[in-house]
Amino acid sequence: MRRPTAGRSELRFESVRQVEGALSAFSAHATMVVGGQWLLVAILIAVVFAAGAVNGIGGIGFAQLSAVAMTIATDPHTSIVLLSVTVPPLAALQARHNYTDGAGVRPMLPLIVPALIGVPIGVYLLGTVPADIVAGLLGVVTILYVGATWGRRRWALDPRVARSISPGVGLMAGVSNGMLGVSGPILGPFLLSIGISAGSFAFAISTVFLSMSTLRLADLVVTEQAPPSLLAVGLVLLAPALGGQRLGFALQPRIRDDSFRRLILLLLASAAVTLLARGVAAVHI
């Protein structure tokens, strides 16, 4: 039998030592970021599972609900990184679940490019604006979201007006998505105002969420605002988020949409007040 040479053995041993060293460094970094707070990780798992179920039932709400809860439990930057890992797969599955003929995405075409331009602007602001101010802005956006969707009142926009303002809507949505992790409060009312159907609404908004959140993740990685350990935590949270979404898909026909939606909006509103208070306190300090 042919035995490996000493040089190959030493090289193989050195490679093993390098891998072990990398794993050890990664583990130490992850422990430093999470701080050994396994209870916090368990809370985050419960949050994304519940938010995934809400997304499966209602088509939207995962980023909004998760961002508020994660920001209260951790900080805005950690929340944005974790959402950047979990949102793209959920948005892709939501778009697939509601796909009909692709007609729903046509009204979004004029705003997709401006939205993608706005995302890196938002990521830049995330790295420069104080965390409590970002939390306060998230509170304001969440309150606007609750107000805009509470009664689901539809107001019609003239098609010419809709076409003219859609690039501006897209840019604002992109900046909000990059900085706060959410853009539903901007995109949702706009989509409702152009008379899009329920199925097309979920498909269209999920397609834009998928585009923006994927770009945001790439931007965070390139600008070194997404530590490997946080990305790993995001991957851990992805499984319960997807499980919650699947549960939501299954429960969707059995749940009374109005009552469920208003309960979620009340929870969001109460959490938004907490975030807004953080921002106001930071301004006064």
CSV table of C-alpha atoms in Angstrom, one decimal:
chain,number,residue,atom,x,y,z
A,1,MET,CA,0.0,0.0,0.0
A,2,ARG,CA,1.3,3.5,-0.9
A,3,ARG,CA,1.9,5.7,2.2
A,4,PRO,CA,1.5,9.4,2.1
A,5,THR,CA,4.7,11.3,2.1
A,6,ALA,CA,5.8,13.4,5.1
A,7,GLY,CA,5.3,16.6,3.2
A,8,ARG,CA,1.7,15.7,2.3
A,9,SER,CA,1.0,14.7,5.9
A,10,GLU,CA,2.3,18.0,7.2
A,11,LEU,CA,0.4,20.0,4.6
A,12,ARG,CA,-2.8,18.1,5.4
A,13,PHE,CA,-2.3,18.6,9.2
A,14,GLU,CA,-1.7,22.3,8.6
A,15,SER,CA,-4.9,22.6,6.6
A,16,VAL,CA,-6.8,20.9,9.4
A,17,ARG,CA,-5.3,23.3,11.9
A,18,GLN,CA,-6.3,26.3,9.8
A,19,VAL,CA,-9.9,25.1,9.5
A,20,GLU,CA,-10.0,24.4,13.3
A,21,GLY,CA,-8.6,27.9,13.9
A,22,ALA,CA,-11.2,29.5,11.6
A,23,LEU,CA,-14.0,27.7,13.3
A,24,SER,CA,-12.7,28.6,16.8
A,25,ALA,CA,-12.4,32.3,15.8
A,26,PHE,CA,-16.0,32.2,14.3
A,27,SER,CA,-17.4,30.6,17.4
A,28,ALA,CA,-15.7,33.2,19.6
A,29,HIS,CA,-17.0,36.0,17.5
A,30,ALA,CA,-20.5,34.6,17.5
A,31,THR,CA,-20.4,34.3,21.3
A,32,MET,CA,-19.2,37.9,21.5
A,33,VAL,CA,-22.0,39.2,19.4
A,34,VAL,CA,-24.8,37.2,20.9
A,35,GLY,CA,-23.3,37.7,24.3
A,36,GLY,CA,-24.1,34.2,25.4
A,37,GLN,CA,-27.8,35.3,25.7
A,38,TRP,CA,-29.4,32.1,24.5
A,39,LEU,CA,-32.7,33.4,25.9
A,40,LEU,CA,-32.5,36.4,23.4
A,41,VAL,CA,-31.9,33.9,20.5
A,42,ALA,CA,-34.9,31.9,21.6
A,43,ILE,CA,-37.0,35.2,21.7
A,44,LEU,CA,-35.8,36.1,18.2
A,45,ILE,CA,-36.8,32.6,17.0
A,46,ALA,CA,-40.3,33.0,18.4
A,47,VAL,CA,-40.5,36.5,16.9
A,48,VAL,CA,-39.6,35.4,13.3
A,49,PHE,CA,-41.9,32.3,13.6
A,50,ALA,CA,-44.8,34.5,14.6
A,51,ALA,CA,-44.0,37.1,11.9
A,52,GLY,CA,-43.6,34.4,9.3
A,53,ALA,CA,-47.1,33.1,10.2
A,54,VAL,CA,-48.5,36.6,9.8
A,55,ASN,CA,-46.8,36.9,6.4
A,56,GLY,CA,-48.2,33.6,5.3
A,57,ILE,CA,-51.7,34.6,6.3
A,58,GLY,CA,-51.7,38.2,5.1
A,59,GLY,CA,-49.1,38.4,2.4
A,60,ILE,CA,-47.1,41.1,4.1
A,61,GLY,CA,-46.0,42.1,7.6
A,62,PHE,CA,-42.9,40.0,8.2
A,63,ALA,CA,-40.3,42.8,8.0
A,64,GLN,CA,-42.5,45.3,9.8
A,65,LEU,CA,-43.3,43.0,12.8
A,66,SER,CA,-39.8,41.5,13.0
A,67,ALA,CA,-38.0,44.9,12.7
A,68,VAL,CA,-40.0,46.4,15.5
A,69,ALA,CA,-39.5,43.4,17.8
A,70,MET,CA,-35.9,42.9,17.0
A,71,THR,CA,-35.1,46.6,17.4
A,72,ILE,CA,-36.6,46.6,20.9
A,73,ALA,CA,-34.8,43.4,21.8
A,74,THR,CA,-31.4,44.3,20.3
A,75,ASP,CA,-30.6,47.4,18.2
A,76,PRO,CA,-31.6,48.8,14.7
A,77,HIS,CA,-28.3,47.7,13.0
A,78,THR,CA,-28.6,44.1,14.3
A,79,SER,CA,-32.2,44.0,13.2
A,80,ILE,CA,-31.4,45.2,9.7
A,81,VAL,CA,-28.7,42.5,9.2
A,82,LEU,CA,-30.9,39.7,10.4
A,83,LEU,CA,-33.8,40.9,8.2
A,84,SER,CA,-31.5,41.0,5.2
A,85,VAL,CA,-30.9,37.3,5.6
A,86,THR,CA,-34.4,36.2,6.3
A,87,VAL,CA,-36.5,38.4,4.1
A,88,PRO,CA,-35.3,37.4,0.6
A,89,PRO,CA,-36.3,33.7,0.9
A,90,LEU,CA,-39.7,34.5,2.4
A,91,ALA,CA,-40.4,37.2,-0.2
A,92,ALA,CA,-39.5,34.7,-3.0
A,93,LEU,CA,-41.8,32.0,-1.6
A,94,GLN,CA,-44.6,34.6,-1.1
A,95,ALA,CA,-44.2,35.8,-4.7
A,96,ARG,CA,-44.4,32.2,-5.9
A,97,HIS,CA,-47.4,31.4,-3.8
A,98,ASN,CA,-49.3,34.4,-5.2
A,99,TYR,CA,-48.1,34.2,-8.8
A,100,THR,CA,-50.7,34.3,-11.5
A,101,ASP,CA,-49.7,35.7,-14.8
A,102,GLY,CA,-47.1,38.4,-13.8
A,103,ALA,CA,-49.5,41.2,-14.4
A,104,GLY,CA,-49.1,42.4,-10.8
A,105,VAL,CA,-45.5,43.4,-11.3
A,106,ARG,CA,-46.2,45.7,-14.3
A,107,PRO,CA,-47.3,48.6,-12.2
A,108,MET,CA,-44.1,48.3,-10.1
A,109,LEU,CA,-41.7,48.5,-13.1
A,110,PRO,CA,-41.4,52.3,-13.0
A,111,LEU,CA,-40.4,52.3,-9.3
A,112,ILE,CA,-38.1,49.3,-9.1
A,113,VAL,CA,-35.0,51.0,-10.4
A,114,PRO,CA,-35.4,54.1,-8.2
A,115,ALA,CA,-36.1,51.7,-5.3
A,116,LEU,CA,-32.8,49.9,-5.9
A,117,ILE,CA,-31.0,53.3,-6.2
A,118,GLY,CA,-32.4,54.2,-2.8
A,119,VAL,CA,-31.3,51.1,-1.0
A,120,PRO,CA,-27.6,51.9,-0.8
A,121,ILE,CA,-28.4,55.4,0.3
A,122,GLY,CA,-30.4,54.0,3.2
A,123,VAL,CA,-27.6,51.5,4.1
A,124,TYR,CA,-25.2,54.5,4.2
A,125,LEU,CA,-27.5,56.4,6.5
A,126,LEU,CA,-27.9,53.3,8.7
A,127,GLY,CA,-24.1,53.4,9.3
A,128,THR,CA,-24.0,57.2,10.1
A,129,VAL,CA,-27.3,58.0,12.0
A,130,PRO,CA,-27.4,57.2,15.8
A,131,ALA,CA,-29.2,54.0,16.6
A,132,ASP,CA,-31.9,55.6,18.8
A,133,ILE,CA,-32.8,58.0,16.0
A,134,VAL,CA,-33.2,55.1,13.6
A,135,ALA,CA,-35.4,53.4,16.2
A,136,GLY,CA,-37.5,56.5,16.4
A,137,LEU,CA,-37.9,56.8,12.7
A,138,LEU,CA,-38.9,53.1,12.6
A,139,GLY,CA,-41.6,54.0,15.1
A,140,VAL,CA,-42.9,56.9,13.0
A,141,VAL,CA,-43.0,54.7,9.8
A,142,THR,CA,-44.8,51.9,11.8
A,143,ILE,CA,-47.4,54.3,13.1
A,144,LEU,CA,-48.0,55.5,9.5
A,145,TYR,CA,-48.3,51.9,8.4
A,146,VAL,CA,-50.9,51.2,11.0
A,147,GLY,CA,-52.9,54.3,10.1
A,148,ALA,CA,-52.7,53.6,6.3
A,149,THR,CA,-53.8,49.9,6.6
A,150,TRP,CA,-56.3,50.0,9.6
A,151,GLY,CA,-59.4,50.5,7.6
A,152,ARG,CA,-58.0,49.3,4.3
A,153,ARG,CA,-59.6,52.4,2.7
A,154,ARG,CA,-58.8,52.6,-1.0
A,155,TRP,CA,-58.4,55.9,-2.7
A,156,ALA,CA,-57.9,55.9,-6.5
A,157,LEU,CA,-55.0,57.7,-8.2
A,158,ASP,CA,-55.3,58.8,-11.7
A,159,PRO,CA,-53.1,56.5,-13.9
A,160,ARG,CA,-51.1,59.5,-15.2
A,161,VAL,CA,-50.5,60.8,-11.6
A,162,ALA,CA,-49.5,57.3,-10.5
A,163,ARG,CA,-46.9,57.0,-13.3
A,164,SER,CA,-45.5,60.4,-12.6
A,165,ILE,CA,-45.0,59.8,-8.8
A,166,SER,CA,-44.0,56.2,-8.9
A,167,PRO,CA,-40.2,56.9,-9.3
A,168,GLY,CA,-40.3,59.1,-6.2
A,169,VAL,CA,-42.3,56.5,-4.3
A,170,GLY,CA,-39.7,53.9,-5.3
A,171,LEU,CA,-36.8,56.1,-4.2
A,172,MET,CA,-38.4,56.7,-0.8
A,173,ALA,CA,-39.2,53.0,-0.4
A,174,GLY,CA,-35.6,52.1,-1.2
A,175,VAL,CA,-34.1,54.5,1.3
A,176,SER,CA,-36.5,53.3,4.0
A,177,ASN,CA,-35.8,49.7,3.2
A,178,GLY,CA,-32.0,50.2,3.4
A,179,MET,CA,-32.1,52.3,6.6
A,180,LEU,CA,-35.0,50.8,8.5
A,181,GLY,CA,-35.5,47.4,6.9
A,182,VAL,CA,-39.1,48.2,6.0
A,183,SER,CA,-40.8,49.8,3.1
A,184,GLY,CA,-44.4,48.4,3.3
A,185,PRO,CA,-45.8,51.7,4.7
A,186,ILE,CA,-44.7,53.4,1.5
A,187,LEU,CA,-45.4,50.8,-1.1
A,188,GLY,CA,-48.6,49.4,0.4
A,189,PRO,CA,-50.8,52.5,0.2
A,190,PHE,CA,-49.5,53.3,-3.3
A,191,LEU,CA,-50.4,49.8,-4.6
A,192,LEU,CA,-53.8,50.0,-3.1
A,193,SER,CA,-54.4,53.4,-4.7
A,194,ILE,CA,-53.8,52.0,-8.3
A,195,GLY,CA,-56.5,49.4,-7.8
A,196,ILE,CA,-54.4,46.3,-7.9
A,197,SER,CA,-56.1,43.0,-7.0
A,198,ALA,CA,-55.3,41.2,-3.7
A,199,GLY,CA,-53.4,38.4,-5.4
A,200,SER,CA,-51.4,40.7,-7.6
A,201,PHE,CA,-50.8,43.0,-4.6
A,202,ALA,CA,-49.0,40.2,-2.7
A,203,PHE,CA,-47.0,39.1,-5.7
A,204,ALA,CA,-46.0,42.6,-6.7
A,205,ILE,CA,-44.9,43.8,-3.3
A,206,SER,CA,-43.1,40.5,-2.6
A,207,THR,CA,-41.2,40.9,-5.8
A,208,VAL,CA,-40.0,44.4,-4.9
A,209,PHE,CA,-39.2,43.3,-1.3
A,210,LEU,CA,-37.1,40.5,-2.8
A,211,SER,CA,-35.1,42.8,-5.0
A,212,MET,CA,-34.5,45.4,-2.4
A,213,SER,CA,-33.6,43.1,0.5
A,214,THR,CA,-31.2,41.1,-1.7
A,215,LEU,CA,-29.4,44.3,-2.7
A,216,ARG,CA,-29.4,45.5,0.9
A,217,LEU,CA,-27.7,42.2,2.0
A,218,ALA,CA,-25.0,42.6,-0.6
A,219,ASP,CA,-24.5,46.2,0.3
A,220,LEU,CA,-24.1,45.4,4.0
A,221,VAL,CA,-21.6,42.7,3.2
A,222,VAL,CA,-19.6,44.9,0.9
A,223,THR,CA,-19.5,47.8,3.3
A,224,GLU,CA,-18.5,45.4,6.1
A,225,GLN,CA,-21.6,46.2,8.2
A,226,ALA,CA,-22.7,42.5,8.4
A,227,PRO,CA,-20.4,40.5,10.6
A,228,PRO,CA,-20.2,36.8,9.8
A,229,SER,CA,-21.6,35.9,13.2
A,230,LEU,CA,-24.8,38.0,12.6
A,231,LEU,CA,-25.2,36.4,9.2
A,232,ALA,CA,-25.0,33.0,10.9
A,233,VAL,CA,-27.7,34.0,13.4
A,234,GLY,CA,-29.8,35.2,10.5
A,235,LEU,CA,-29.5,31.7,8.8
A,236,VAL,CA,-30.5,30.1,12.1
A,237,LEU,CA,-33.6,32.3,12.2
A,238,LEU,CA,-34.5,31.5,8.6
A,239,ALA,CA,-35.7,28.0,9.4
A,240,PRO,CA,-38.4,29.1,12.0
A,241,ALA,CA,-39.4,32.0,9.8
A,242,LEU,CA,-40.0,29.7,6.8
A,243,GLY,CA,-41.8,27.3,9.2
A,244,GLY,CA,-44.1,30.1,10.4
A,245,GLN,CA,-44.8,31.2,6.8
A,246,ARG,CA,-45.8,27.6,5.9
A,247,LEU,CA,-48.1,27.5,8.9
A,248,GLY,CA,-49.6,30.9,7.8
A,249,PHE,CA,-50.2,29.5,4.2
A,250,ALA,CA,-52.1,26.6,5.8
A,251,LEU,CA,-54.1,28.7,8.2
A,252,GLN,CA,-54.9,31.4,5.6
A,253,PRO,CA,-58.3,30.0,4.5
A,254,ARG,CA,-59.5,29.4,8.1
A,255,ILE,CA,-58.7,32.7,9.8
A,256,ARG,CA,-60.9,35.7,9.7
A,257,ASP,CA,-58.7,38.2,8.1
A,258,ASP,CA,-60.2,41.4,9.5
A,259,SER,CA,-59.9,40.5,13.2
A,260,PHE,CA,-56.5,39.0,12.9
A,261,ARG,CA,-55.1,41.9,10.9
A,262,ARG,CA,-56.4,44.5,13.5
A,263,LEU,CA,-54.9,42.5,16.4
A,264,ILE,CA,-51.5,42.6,14.7
A,265,LEU,CA,-51.8,46.3,13.9
A,266,LEU,CA,-52.6,47.0,17.6
A,267,LEU,CA,-49.5,45.1,18.6
A,268,LEU,CA,-47.4,47.0,16.1
A,269,ALA,CA,-48.8,50.4,17.3
A,270,SER,CA,-48.0,49.7,20.9
A,271,ALA,CA,-44.4,48.6,19.9
A,272,ALA,CA,-44.1,51.7,17.7
A,273,VAL,CA,-44.8,54.0,20.6
A,274,THR,CA,-41.9,52.4,22.5
A,275,LEU,CA,-39.5,53.0,19.5
A,276,LEU,CA,-40.8,56.5,19.1
A,277,ALA,CA,-40.1,57.2,22.7
A,278,ARG,CA,-36.5,56.1,22.3
A,279,GLY,CA,-36.0,58.5,19.4
A,280,VAL,CA,-37.6,61.4,21.2
A,281,ALA,CA,-35.4,60.8,24.3
A,282,ALA,CA,-32.3,60.7,22.1
A,283,VAL,CA,-33.2,64.0,20.5
A,284,HIS,CA,-33.7,65.7,23.9
A,285,ILE,CA,-30.4,64.3,25.4
